[in-house]
XYZ file of C-alpha atoms in Angstrom:
708
model
C 102.833 -71.028 370.059
C 102.192 -74.681 370.973
C 105.926 -75.212 371.492
C 106.115 -72.220 373.850
C 103.057 -73.484 375.731
C 104.494 -76.993 376.132
C 107.852 -75.654 377.294
C 106.161 -73.425 379.871
C 104.089 -76.375 381.081
C 107.233 -78.512 381.483
C 108.964 -75.700 383.412
C 105.999 -75.559 385.822
C 106.162 -79.339 386.317
C 109.918 -79.165 387.002
C 109.369 -76.382 389.565
C 106.687 -78.443 391.319
C 108.976 -81.492 391.348
C 111.685 -79.401 393.055
C 109.127 -78.243 395.660
C 108.185 -81.876 396.394
C 111.868 -82.823 396.796
C 112.357 -79.881 399.169
C 109.348 -80.946 401.276
C 110.687 -84.512 401.611
C 114.178 -83.197 402.414
C 112.725 -80.991 405.179
C 111.211 -84.090 406.822
C 114.554 -85.853 406.535
C 116.326 -82.966 408.308
C 113.686 -83.119 411.051
C 114.503 -86.818 411.708
C 118.268 -86.179 411.662
C 117.740 -83.461 414.293
C 115.735 -85.905 416.446
C 118.559 -88.442 416.227
C 120.934 -85.857 417.736
C 118.632 -85.023 420.677
C 119.942 -85.545 424.204
C 117.050 -87.859 425.165
C 117.742 -90.169 422.200
C 121.510 -90.277 422.803
C 120.903 -91.246 426.451
C 118.222 -93.831 425.448
C 115.725 -91.988 427.656
C 112.662 -93.359 425.854
C 110.170 -91.505 428.082
C 111.876 -88.168 427.371
C 112.359 -89.033 423.697
C 108.657 -89.966 423.453
C 107.623 -86.497 424.674
C 110.119 -84.734 422.350
C 109.217 -86.869 419.304
C 105.467 -86.400 419.901
C 105.837 -82.600 419.971
C 108.038 -82.696 416.851
C 105.507 -84.851 414.976
C 102.734 -82.373 415.776
C 104.844 -79.391 414.674
C 105.821 -80.978 411.333
C 102.471 -82.601 410.502
C 103.691 -86.196 410.878
C 101.076 -88.842 411.741
C 103.667 -90.685 413.856
C 107.413 -91.111 414.377
C 108.810 -94.599 414.964
C 112.162 -96.296 415.589
C 113.416 -99.648 414.240
C 116.501 -101.533 415.434
C 119.089 -103.148 413.148
C 117.049 -106.375 413.036
C 113.978 -104.546 411.712
C 112.049 -104.730 414.988
C 109.881 -101.713 415.782
C 110.915 -100.558 419.286
C 109.212 -97.166 419.500
C 106.171 -95.398 418.052
C 104.593 -92.103 419.138
C 101.139 -93.694 418.681
C 101.905 -96.036 421.611
C 103.416 -95.328 425.046
C 107.000 -96.638 425.517
C 106.979 -100.312 426.494
C 103.844 -101.309 424.568
C 104.110 -104.152 422.028
C 104.565 -103.000 418.420
C 104.261 -104.927 415.119
C 107.332 -105.769 413.018
C 106.661 -105.142 409.282
C 109.265 -107.711 408.200
C 107.421 -110.490 410.035
C 103.793 -109.527 409.310
C 102.479 -112.039 406.730
C 100.403 -109.283 405.113
C 103.384 -106.933 404.619
C 103.910 -106.034 400.977
C 100.634 -107.599 399.819
C 99.001 -105.773 396.909
C 95.536 -106.771 395.798
C 94.539 -105.099 392.562
C 95.540 -101.638 391.460
C 95.957 -100.209 394.995
C 98.972 -99.386 397.229
C 100.485 -102.411 399.069
C 99.829 -103.225 402.734
C 102.644 -102.270 405.141
C 105.430 -102.398 402.504
C 108.831 -102.725 404.325
C 110.894 -102.393 401.117
C 112.366 -98.958 401.807
C 112.951 -99.615 405.506
C 114.903 -102.736 404.553
C 116.852 -100.715 401.965
C 118.010 -98.212 404.632
C 119.211 -101.084 406.847
C 121.129 -102.585 403.901
C 122.664 -99.415 402.413
C 122.772 -96.921 405.310
C 121.239 -94.259 403.053
C 118.113 -92.213 403.821
C 115.084 -92.543 401.540
C 111.342 -92.049 401.256
C 108.813 -94.800 400.637
C 105.917 -94.964 398.208
C 102.296 -94.769 399.305
C 101.309 -97.779 401.465
C 98.547 -98.828 403.849
C 100.192 -98.616 407.308
C 100.039 -101.615 409.669
C 100.029 -99.406 412.796
C 98.390 -96.305 411.261
C 95.601 -98.285 409.533
C 95.408 -95.703 406.736
C 97.294 -94.553 403.631
C 100.709 -93.101 404.500
C 104.156 -92.549 403.098
C 107.326 -92.596 405.197
C 110.676 -90.815 405.352
C 113.443 -93.083 406.676
C 116.786 -91.931 408.141
C 119.575 -94.238 409.427
C 121.271 -93.740 412.811
C 124.913 -94.730 412.276
C 127.094 -95.866 415.183
C 130.666 -97.082 414.635
C 130.114 -97.317 410.899
C 127.022 -99.533 411.134
C 123.289 -98.855 411.033
C 122.150 -99.126 414.662
C 118.609 -97.763 414.214
C 116.288 -96.337 411.563
C 114.165 -93.314 412.456
C 110.932 -93.303 410.489
C 108.303 -90.537 410.123
C 104.918 -91.322 408.568
C 102.798 -88.714 406.778
C 99.289 -88.807 405.407
C 98.728 -87.792 401.725
C 97.117 -84.514 402.902
C 100.667 -83.181 403.529
C 101.364 -83.120 399.785
C 97.892 -81.768 398.962
C 98.580 -78.825 401.306
C 101.825 -78.192 399.387
C 99.725 -77.625 396.259
C 96.989 -75.614 397.964
C 99.092 -73.375 400.232
C 102.054 -72.629 397.932
C 101.257 -69.395 396.019
C 103.252 -70.648 393.054
C 100.908 -73.618 392.498
C 97.536 -72.402 393.839
C 94.775 -73.129 391.325
C 97.114 -75.042 389.002
C 95.637 -78.446 387.983
C 98.429 -80.641 389.359
C 98.967 -84.139 390.784
C 101.850 -85.591 392.862
C 102.443 -89.360 392.478
C 104.917 -91.948 393.812
C 107.260 -94.360 392.002
C 104.363 -96.737 391.264
C 102.123 -93.965 389.922
C 99.773 -93.820 392.939
C 98.372 -90.351 393.683
C 99.817 -88.805 396.881
C 98.583 -85.199 396.459
C 96.035 -83.507 394.177
C 94.914 -79.950 393.569
C 91.272 -80.890 394.285
C 89.219 -83.887 395.477
C 92.400 -85.355 396.956
C 90.591 -87.329 399.648
C 88.568 -89.051 396.901
C 91.409 -89.952 394.550
C 94.444 -90.482 396.866
C 95.789 -94.005 396.306
C 94.472 -94.236 392.704
C 96.899 -94.435 389.792
C 97.292 -91.378 387.576
C 95.456 -91.977 384.281
C 98.535 -91.265 382.163
C 100.723 -93.769 384.062
C 101.226 -96.170 381.090
C 102.724 -93.280 379.047
C 104.655 -91.644 381.913
C 106.271 -94.900 383.073
C 107.977 -95.264 379.671
C 109.878 -91.959 380.045
C 112.676 -90.966 382.347
C 112.449 -87.426 383.711
C 109.987 -85.159 381.873
C 107.681 -84.843 378.898
C 104.260 -83.768 377.614
C 101.156 -85.572 376.464
C 97.371 -85.637 376.269
C 94.883 -87.657 378.266
C 91.900 -87.592 380.584
C 91.666 -86.728 384.269
C 89.994 -89.151 386.691
C 86.875 -86.962 386.308
C 86.949 -87.580 382.519
C 88.139 -84.101 381.419
C 90.475 -84.102 378.376
C 93.739 -82.269 379.102
C 97.149 -81.397 377.742
C 99.679 -82.219 380.478
C 103.366 -82.155 381.284
C 105.131 -84.392 383.795
C 108.449 -84.419 385.662
C 110.032 -87.137 387.803
C 112.719 -86.580 390.429
C 115.930 -88.567 390.122
C 116.496 -88.064 393.869
C 113.179 -89.332 395.293
C 111.634 -91.217 392.373
C 108.354 -89.331 392.782
C 106.724 -87.404 389.937
C 104.199 -84.671 389.184
C 101.639 -83.906 386.484
C 100.623 -80.361 385.525
C 97.789 -79.922 382.997
C 95.446 -77.538 381.253
C 92.001 -78.323 379.850
C 92.361 -79.312 376.189
C 89.175 -77.548 375.113
C 90.250 -74.218 376.586
C 93.721 -74.477 375.019
C 92.431 -75.313 371.545
C 89.834 -72.543 371.753
C 92.572 -70.081 372.630
C 94.709 -71.273 369.708
C 91.700 -71.120 367.348
C 91.025 -67.575 368.467
C 94.632 -66.690 367.733
C 94.439 -68.161 364.215
C 91.211 -66.266 363.507
C 92.749 -63.026 364.664
C 95.787 -63.685 362.464
C 93.645 -64.301 359.362
C 91.582 -61.209 359.958
C 94.704 -59.078 360.343
C 96.253 -60.495 357.171
C 93.088 -59.692 355.192
C 92.754 -56.242 356.706
C 95.782 -54.865 354.939
C 98.477 -52.491 356.007
C 96.313 -50.448 358.353
C 95.088 -53.467 360.242
C 98.684 -54.778 360.260
C 99.799 -51.553 361.875
C 96.974 -51.776 364.409
C 97.932 -55.377 365.117
C 101.537 -54.381 365.632
C 100.445 -51.703 368.104
C 98.174 -54.206 369.876
C 100.976 -56.764 369.954
C 103.326 -54.211 371.449
C 100.728 -53.332 374.099
C 100.256 -56.990 374.992
C 104.009 -57.537 375.148
C 104.282 -54.462 377.332
C 101.506 -55.861 379.576
C 103.344 -59.188 379.810
C 106.625 -57.555 380.760
C 104.877 -55.161 383.172
C 103.026 -58.023 384.906
C 106.274 -59.982 385.264
C 108.044 -56.904 386.650
C 105.177 -56.312 389.115
C 105.335 -59.950 390.292
C 109.100 -59.683 390.793
C 108.761 -56.383 392.688
C 106.102 -57.908 394.988
C 108.249 -61.044 395.534
C 105.432 -63.220 394.162
C 105.502 -66.122 391.677
C 105.686 -64.717 388.117
C 102.336 -64.583 386.288
C 102.010 -63.377 382.705
C 99.087 -61.042 381.983
C 99.183 -60.448 378.268
C 100.939 -62.066 375.321
C 103.050 -65.154 376.047
C 105.860 -65.570 373.530
C 108.859 -67.853 373.714
C 110.968 -65.013 375.017
C 108.304 -64.062 377.556
C 108.095 -67.704 378.635
C 111.898 -67.806 379.048
C 111.775 -64.613 381.080
C 108.966 -66.062 383.199
C 110.975 -69.259 383.798
C 114.080 -67.226 384.740
C 112.070 -65.157 387.219
C 110.518 -68.337 388.630
C 114.002 -69.829 389.071
C 115.156 -66.641 390.795
C 112.108 -66.757 393.103
C 112.855 -70.410 393.901
C 116.452 -69.468 394.679
C 115.278 -66.715 397.039
C 112.963 -69.166 398.763
C 115.803 -71.666 399.112
C 118.001 -68.960 400.655
C 115.165 -67.996 403.014
C 114.743 -71.648 403.975
C 118.475 -71.992 404.631
C 118.406 -68.823 406.729
C 115.410 -70.131 408.686
C 117.193 -73.456 409.278
C 120.261 -71.608 410.522
C 118.155 -69.521 412.920
C 116.417 -72.665 414.192
C 119.804 -74.320 414.758
C 121.051 -71.261 416.636
C 117.878 -71.225 418.746
C 118.341 -74.906 419.583
C 121.948 -74.278 420.533
C 120.884 -71.420 422.822
C 118.154 -73.600 424.329
C 120.691 -76.372 424.948
C 123.046 -73.893 426.626
C 120.204 -72.638 428.853
C 119.315 -76.197 429.787
C 122.958 -76.915 430.630
C 123.148 -73.830 432.850
C 119.902 -74.838 434.567
C 121.269 -78.343 435.139
C 124.516 -76.997 436.648
C 122.525 -74.645 438.894
C 120.223 -77.469 440.006
C 123.191 -79.719 440.845
C 124.849 -76.916 442.823
C 121.662 -76.195 444.800
C 121.025 -79.899 445.415
C 124.613 -80.501 446.596
C 124.411 -77.559 449.001
C 121.026 -78.517 450.454
C 121.911 -82.200 450.895
C 125.129 -81.289 452.743
C 123.197 -79.094 455.199
C 121.403 -81.981 456.997
C 124.231 -84.469 456.393
C 126.789 -82.325 458.244
C 124.984 -82.269 461.659
C 123.967 -85.933 461.244
C 127.626 -86.841 460.773
C 128.657 -84.678 463.735
C 125.970 -86.236 465.948
C 127.185 -89.739 465.071
C 130.786 -88.770 465.933
C 129.606 -87.288 469.245
C 127.800 -90.512 470.182
C 130.893 -92.572 469.301
C 133.094 -90.300 471.426
C 130.716 -90.662 474.406
C 130.720 -94.435 473.969
C 134.537 -94.578 473.992
C 134.485 -92.602 477.240
C 132.077 -95.117 478.764
C 129.100 -92.753 478.711
C 126.146 -94.884 477.544
C 123.512 -92.179 477.945
C 121.746 -90.869 474.853
C 121.470 -87.028 474.991
C 117.939 -85.937 474.096
C 119.343 -82.922 472.248
C 121.374 -85.146 469.906
C 118.385 -87.419 469.260
C 116.168 -84.432 468.451
C 118.811 -83.063 466.087
C 119.204 -86.412 464.271
C 115.413 -86.689 463.959
C 115.066 -83.151 462.550
C 117.913 -83.464 460.080
C 116.922 -86.927 458.816
C 113.350 -85.637 458.344
C 114.734 -82.685 456.337
C 116.841 -85.065 454.223
C 113.764 -87.236 453.583
C 111.771 -84.152 452.619
C 114.396 -83.096 450.057
C 114.464 -86.561 448.446
C 110.646 -86.768 448.383
C 110.445 -83.338 446.708
C 112.842 -84.480 443.994
C 110.815 -87.671 443.429
C 107.549 -85.695 443.290
C 108.978 -83.329 440.660
C 110.038 -86.333 438.574
C 106.599 -87.959 438.857
C 104.740 -84.735 438.069
C 106.907 -83.819 435.056
C 106.446 -87.304 433.552
C 102.697 -87.436 434.291
C 102.961 -90.432 436.653
C 101.097 -88.902 439.629
C 97.765 -90.643 440.280
C 95.163 -89.191 442.652
C 93.223 -91.320 445.165
C 90.085 -89.185 445.100
C 87.319 -89.227 447.690
C 84.948 -86.744 449.321
C 87.040 -84.925 451.937
C 86.545 -81.979 454.281
C 88.973 -79.163 453.447
C 88.972 -78.251 457.153
C 90.547 -81.659 457.924
C 93.214 -80.987 455.280
C 93.971 -77.670 456.984
C 94.220 -79.270 460.463
C 96.544 -82.005 459.176
C 98.847 -79.480 457.468
C 98.904 -77.262 460.599
C 100.109 -80.230 462.667
C 102.996 -80.735 460.227
C 103.954 -77.030 460.289
C 103.706 -76.598 464.073
C 107.286 -77.709 465.015
C 108.875 -75.306 462.520
C 106.685 -72.417 463.649
C 107.386 -73.102 467.323
C 111.124 -73.116 466.660
C 110.803 -69.529 465.332
C 108.290 -68.506 468.029
C 105.646 -67.822 465.365
C 101.911 -67.758 466.031
C 99.754 -70.117 463.925
C 96.148 -68.895 463.605
C 93.355 -71.005 462.098
C 90.059 -69.612 460.796
C 87.823 -72.524 459.906
C 84.072 -72.407 459.203
C 81.608 -74.321 461.382
C 80.143 -76.244 458.439
C 82.118 -78.843 456.423
C 83.737 -77.668 453.168
C 83.566 -80.780 450.981
C 85.734 -81.239 447.876
C 86.513 -84.200 445.634
C 90.233 -84.772 446.068
C 93.215 -86.769 447.320
C 93.593 -86.065 451.049
C 97.345 -86.819 451.125
C 98.169 -84.718 448.056
C 96.064 -81.708 449.152
C 97.655 -81.924 452.619
C 101.069 -81.944 450.931
C 100.214 -78.851 448.861
C 98.923 -76.999 451.960
C 101.982 -78.046 454.002
C 104.238 -76.647 451.278
C 102.414 -73.290 451.487
C 102.719 -73.267 455.295
C 106.428 -74.240 455.168
C 107.005 -71.381 452.739
C 105.231 -68.981 455.123
C 107.332 -70.213 458.087
C 110.541 -69.573 456.117
C 109.659 -66.011 455.142
C 107.864 -64.834 458.287
C 110.162 -63.222 460.889
C 110.460 -64.629 464.403
C 107.383 -63.925 466.568
C 105.398 -63.220 463.382
C 101.897 -64.500 462.620
C 100.775 -67.070 460.038
C 97.035 -67.384 459.392
C 95.298 -70.283 457.648
C 91.789 -69.479 456.383
C 89.227 -71.925 454.934
C 86.086 -70.460 453.377
C 83.551 -70.814 450.553
C 83.304 -67.958 448.038
C 81.852 -67.648 444.525
C 80.919 -71.338 444.493
C 84.520 -72.466 445.187
C 86.263 -73.931 448.226
C 89.175 -71.670 449.177
C 92.168 -72.241 451.474
C 94.468 -69.259 452.080
C 97.820 -69.004 453.905
C 98.729 -65.466 455.016
C 102.028 -64.374 456.534
C 103.441 -61.173 458.001
C 106.785 -61.318 456.184
C 108.325 -58.616 454.018
C 106.191 -59.572 451.000
C 107.326 -60.461 447.468
C 108.450 -57.947 444.846
C 106.152 -57.668 441.829
C 109.082 -58.437 439.478
C 109.704 -61.783 441.210
C 106.110 -63.026 441.193
C 105.852 -64.444 437.612
C 108.586 -67.038 438.387
C 107.362 -67.974 441.891
C 105.856 -71.321 440.874
C 108.765 -72.406 438.643
C 110.900 -75.323 439.823
C 114.255 -74.457 441.489
C 113.275 -70.796 442.034
C 114.351 -69.654 445.510
C 113.740 -66.244 447.071
C 116.309 -65.380 449.724
C 115.724 -63.351 452.883
C 118.211 -60.534 453.562
C 120.917 -61.600 456.056
C 119.408 -65.122 456.373
C 119.487 -68.323 454.308
C 116.050 -69.908 453.869
C 117.326 -73.266 452.550
C 115.344 -75.685 450.420
C 115.542 -76.666 446.755
C 112.967 -74.167 445.508
C 110.494 -76.963 444.682
C 107.738 -76.518 447.284
C 105.584 -73.952 445.488
C 106.104 -75.676 442.130
C 104.893 -79.011 443.570
C 101.940 -77.340 445.330
C 100.757 -75.691 442.106
C 101.124 -78.918 440.094
C 99.109 -80.919 442.660
C 96.345 -78.302 442.783
C 96.270 -78.183 438.964
C 95.727 -81.968 438.927
C 92.634 -81.383 441.086
C 91.258 -78.838 438.588
C 92.026 -75.966 440.964
C 94.220 -72.847 440.976
C 96.765 -71.139 443.244
C 97.078 -67.357 443.316
C 99.562 -65.134 445.135
C 98.734 -61.613 446.281
C 99.560 -59.114 449.035
C 98.192 -59.958 452.490
C 94.757 -58.236 452.625
C 95.201 -57.767 456.387
C 98.442 -55.789 456.145
C 102.146 -56.547 455.607
C 103.135 -59.821 453.997
C 101.779 -62.190 451.349
C 98.779 -64.455 450.788
C 98.739 -67.712 448.821
C 95.201 -68.956 448.127
C 94.234 -72.247 446.494
C 90.732 -72.653 445.028
C 88.999 -75.982 444.364
C 85.567 -76.913 442.986
C 83.064 -77.812 445.684
C 81.823 -81.424 445.695
C 78.113 -82.182 445.456
C 76.001 -82.476 448.594
C 76.268 -85.739 450.565
C 74.974 -86.832 453.938
C 78.350 -88.131 455.089
C 81.750 -86.493 455.233
C 84.781 -88.508 454.170
C 87.288 -89.250 456.867
C 90.419 -87.158 456.873
C 92.674 -90.156 457.001
C 93.434 -93.119 459.192
C 94.868 -92.359 462.603
C 98.011 -94.240 463.422
C 97.271 -96.854 466.071
C 99.017 -99.734 467.702
C 97.982 -103.333 466.996
C 95.576 -104.882 469.507
C 98.255 -107.454 470.538
C 102.002 -107.996 470.128
C 102.806 -109.472 466.733
C 105.330 -111.950 465.375
C 107.272 -109.871 462.830
C 109.839 -111.121 460.323
C 112.079 -108.395 458.870
C 114.013 -109.156 455.616
C 116.672 -106.700 454.345
C 120.167 -107.232 452.952
C 121.275 -103.966 454.643
C 122.414 -105.148 458.085
C 122.272 -101.686 459.714
C 118.744 -101.042 458.478
C 117.551 -104.524 459.521
C 119.009 -104.411 463.068
C 117.834 -100.839 463.748
C 114.248 -101.437 462.646
C 114.165 -104.763 464.527
C 115.182 -102.944 467.760
C 112.393 -100.394 467.219
C 109.797 -103.139 466.760
C 111.032 -105.062 469.834
C 110.752 -101.878 471.916
C 107.052 -101.781 470.943
C 106.600 -105.327 472.340
C 106.645 -107.290 469.090
C 108.492 -110.603 468.747
C 110.895 -109.709 465.935
C 113.439 -111.709 463.920
C 115.369 -110.551 460.880
C 117.029 -112.208 457.902
C 119.409 -110.835 455.266
C 118.636 -113.173 452.340
C 115.673 -114.924 450.757
C 116.813 -118.439 451.721
C 117.330 -117.618 455.422
C 113.995 -115.728 455.447
C 112.134 -118.862 454.308
C 113.749 -120.912 457.111
C 112.860 -118.302 459.759
C 109.299 -117.991 458.411
C 108.753 -121.759 458.789
C 109.999 -121.544 462.391
C 108.437 -118.217 463.486
C 105.112 -118.415 461.590
C 105.009 -114.572 461.405
C 101.891 -112.409 461.442
C 103.670 -109.688 459.416
C 106.677 -109.779 457.063
C 108.454 -106.468 456.314
C 110.304 -107.252 453.118
C 112.899 -105.334 451.063
C 112.566 -105.844 447.290
C 115.962 -105.065 445.783
C 117.998 -107.896 447.321
C 120.702 -109.935 445.550
C 119.919 -113.519 444.615
C 116.263 -114.134 445.431
C 114.602 -110.711 445.194
C 111.596 -109.543 447.206
C 109.057 -110.393 444.494
C 110.121 -114.038 444.301
C 110.343 -114.329 448.098
C 106.817 -112.917 448.439
C 105.446 -115.541 446.055
C 107.199 -118.357 448.007
C 105.922 -117.048 451.353
C 102.378 -117.012 449.974
C 102.824 -120.655 448.915
C 103.622 -121.786 452.494
C 101.007 -123.508 454.656
C 100.068 -120.320 456.525
C 101.073 -117.995 453.673
C 97.589 -116.659 452.956
C 97.290 -115.292 456.520
C 100.626 -113.424 456.482
C 100.468 -109.653 455.994
C 103.221 -108.888 453.443
C 104.517 -105.308 453.502
C 107.105 -104.097 450.942
C 109.645 -101.711 452.543
C 111.787 -100.464 449.650
C 113.457 -97.497 448.032
C 111.452 -98.032 444.824
C 108.348 -95.803 444.851
C 107.067 -95.398 441.289
C 103.490 -96.338 440.360
C 104.875 -99.184 438.253
C 106.798 -100.506 441.310
C 103.616 -100.443 443.431
C 101.672 -102.288 440.731
C 104.369 -104.965 440.486
C 104.254 -105.377 444.291
C 100.500 -105.991 444.164
C 100.965 -108.578 441.419
C 103.600 -110.404 443.537
C 101.164 -110.700 446.471
C 102.135 -107.775 448.740
C 99.356 -106.230 450.855
C 101.065 -102.840 451.225
C 103.949 -100.907 449.634
C 105.967 -98.500 451.854
C 108.838 -96.340 450.596
C 112.024 -95.898 452.644
C 112.578 -94.131 454.962
C 109.283 -95.213 456.538
C 107.489 -92.791 458.857
C 106.893 -94.433 462.306
C 103.170 -93.582 462.204
C 102.880 -95.131 458.758
C 104.666 -98.277 459.986
C 102.275 -98.491 462.970
C 99.285 -98.340 460.608
C 100.833 -101.083 458.449
C 101.295 -103.379 461.474
C 97.736 -102.661 462.625
C 96.433 -103.685 459.211
C 95.134 -100.202 458.345
C-alpha cells in the first residue's frame, strides 16, 4: 500500500511539473509573438510601448523589457520610451546574494541568451527596476543569424501560486514550486509569507536528478511524506506532500481492519471481500464519473496499485485533452491576429486612398492658378486677378486644414495633446467658431443663426481646442445642409451642465450609420454631391471634448428635419471675472526691424515681401552664418527663425543670437514645420519666445510681431 501511495504521489508531482513547464512556455510564446509585431519590426517604440503594456496586463506580467546585444536595457513598460534605464551587467549590486535569499538583479540568464541564442527562464531574483521578487522569461530576437535583442518578461511569484490555486487538478493539494536554487516561487497557501525562502527538503532534493520521495517538515513545522519532480527543460521543481500523521493513521487503520478480518473467520472474510468489491466499485465509479465530467480524476474508495495506474492514465489523458485545447486556442488566437492584421491593412489602404484624393483636390486648382499667373506674366499682364488670389487662399487654407487634422489625430492617438485650461465663456467660443464657419456658409447661401444667453456660461477649458471642436461641428453642418438651408448654434445651461448644440436642416443621418459617426476616417456622402474631407472632423471633436471631461451626442433636430450635435461640459465655479476669449490680432505700435532666417528661398522671399508691405524693415538670410552677420548690422527687434536648417540649425543660432550684445532684447520666434509638444519644449530651452507652426496664419503672425 505504501508503494502504491508513493507512486501516486510521484505521478502528481510529475503532472504539476508539466503544468509549470507549460505555464513558462506560454509566456515564451507571448514574447515571440511580440517580437513579430509590426510596431517592433518598424522600431516604433511609442507604438510598441502601448502594445507591450496591453500584452503585459493580459498575461499577468509585471513588466516587459528589451535589451540590446551589448546587454543595455533600452525599453521597459514601467518607464515611458526615452527614459534612462539601468543595465544589470554594469550594476555593482547585480548578482549579490547575502545569506540564504535570492540574489539581487541576477543577469546570469540574460547573459546566457546573448551567448547561446536560446530562450530560457531565470530563477527567483530581486529586480533592480521592479524592486521586488520576480522571475523572468527571456527570448532572443535573431537577425541575420545573430542575437540583436533579448525580449524579457518579468513575473511576480503570485503567478505560480495562482497556477496551484486556480487549476482544478491541484486545488487543495499541499504543493510547492521552487527554482533551480531551491527558492520557493509558488505555494498552495501562505505564499506571500514564504516566497523567496528555500524549501526545507532542499539538501535531499538537490542530490537527486528528476524525481523521488522522502519525509520532512514544512516551513510551518508539520511532518509530511512528500514527492518531488524537477524539469529537465526549465530546471525548476515541485514538491507534493501529505501530512505524515494522517497517512500513518490511515495505514494503521488498514492493518487493524486486516487483523480483525483474519480473526473473524470465513464469514468475516466473505464480508470483507464484499466490502472490498464495493470499495473497488466505488473507486472505478468515481474515476468514470470524473472522466465523464471532464474533471481531474479523484478516487473515492479503495486505492490499489491498479486503481492508481488507472487514475494516472486518466490524468494523462486529461492533460492531453488540455494540451489539445491549448493548441486549438493558440491556433484560434493566431487566426484572429491574422484577421486583425488584414483589417488593419485594408484600413491603411483606404486611408491612403482617401488622403491621396483629398490632397489632390486643393493641389489641382493651386497648380492651375500658378500656371494662369505665369501665362499672364508672359503676355505682359502684371495685374493680379482677385478671383485667382481668392482661389489660392481658399485652397491653401483647405490644404492646411487637412494637414492639421492629420497631425491632431496623431497627437490625440498617442496622448500628446495638452490643454491650456482657463475660465472661458462658452458664448465666446461659439462666436469665434461662427466667424470661422461664415465663409463656407455664405458660399452655399446658408443662414447661420445664433441663440446665446444673456448671462456668461463659464467652463474650465482650452479656448483654442473648444473652438476647434465647435468649428468641426459647424463645418460638418455646412457640408450636409443644402443650399439656402439654416444652421443654428445654441448655447444654454441645463441640468447643471453647459451645453452647445449645432442644428442643421439637412437630410439627417440614418440610424444604422450613427454608431460609427465619431470613428476616424468615416465619411458620409451626400447623394449626387461629394462632401470632401478626410472623415476626421467629428472624431477630433469628440476626442477634444472627452479630454475636457465632456460628451458629444448626436440626435435628430428637435425643431424638424435634420440633425443636432450637442456637446456638454461641466460648469466652472462662480467667479467675479470672465476669462478673455483670446487675444485679438493687432498690429505693432511702430514699424519693426525684422530678420527672417529660412533655407527655403521661396518661403523667405515671400514672407519678407508680406512684412515689408506692412511697413516693417525686413531682411532675410538663408543660413546661420549669414544670419549672424545681418543681425549684427540690422540689430533686429524680431527674428523669425526656421529650425530645420542644414549646418547651423535654428536651436544653435538662437543661442548665439541671445549671446550677442543686444540679444536679450530680441524677440525670437520659431517658424517651423515641427509642431509636437517635445519640439515646443526644446524651442523654449533654446531661448525662443514663441513657437509657430508652418504655414503661419497672418493673424497669428501679427500677434507674434506685436508681442502678444
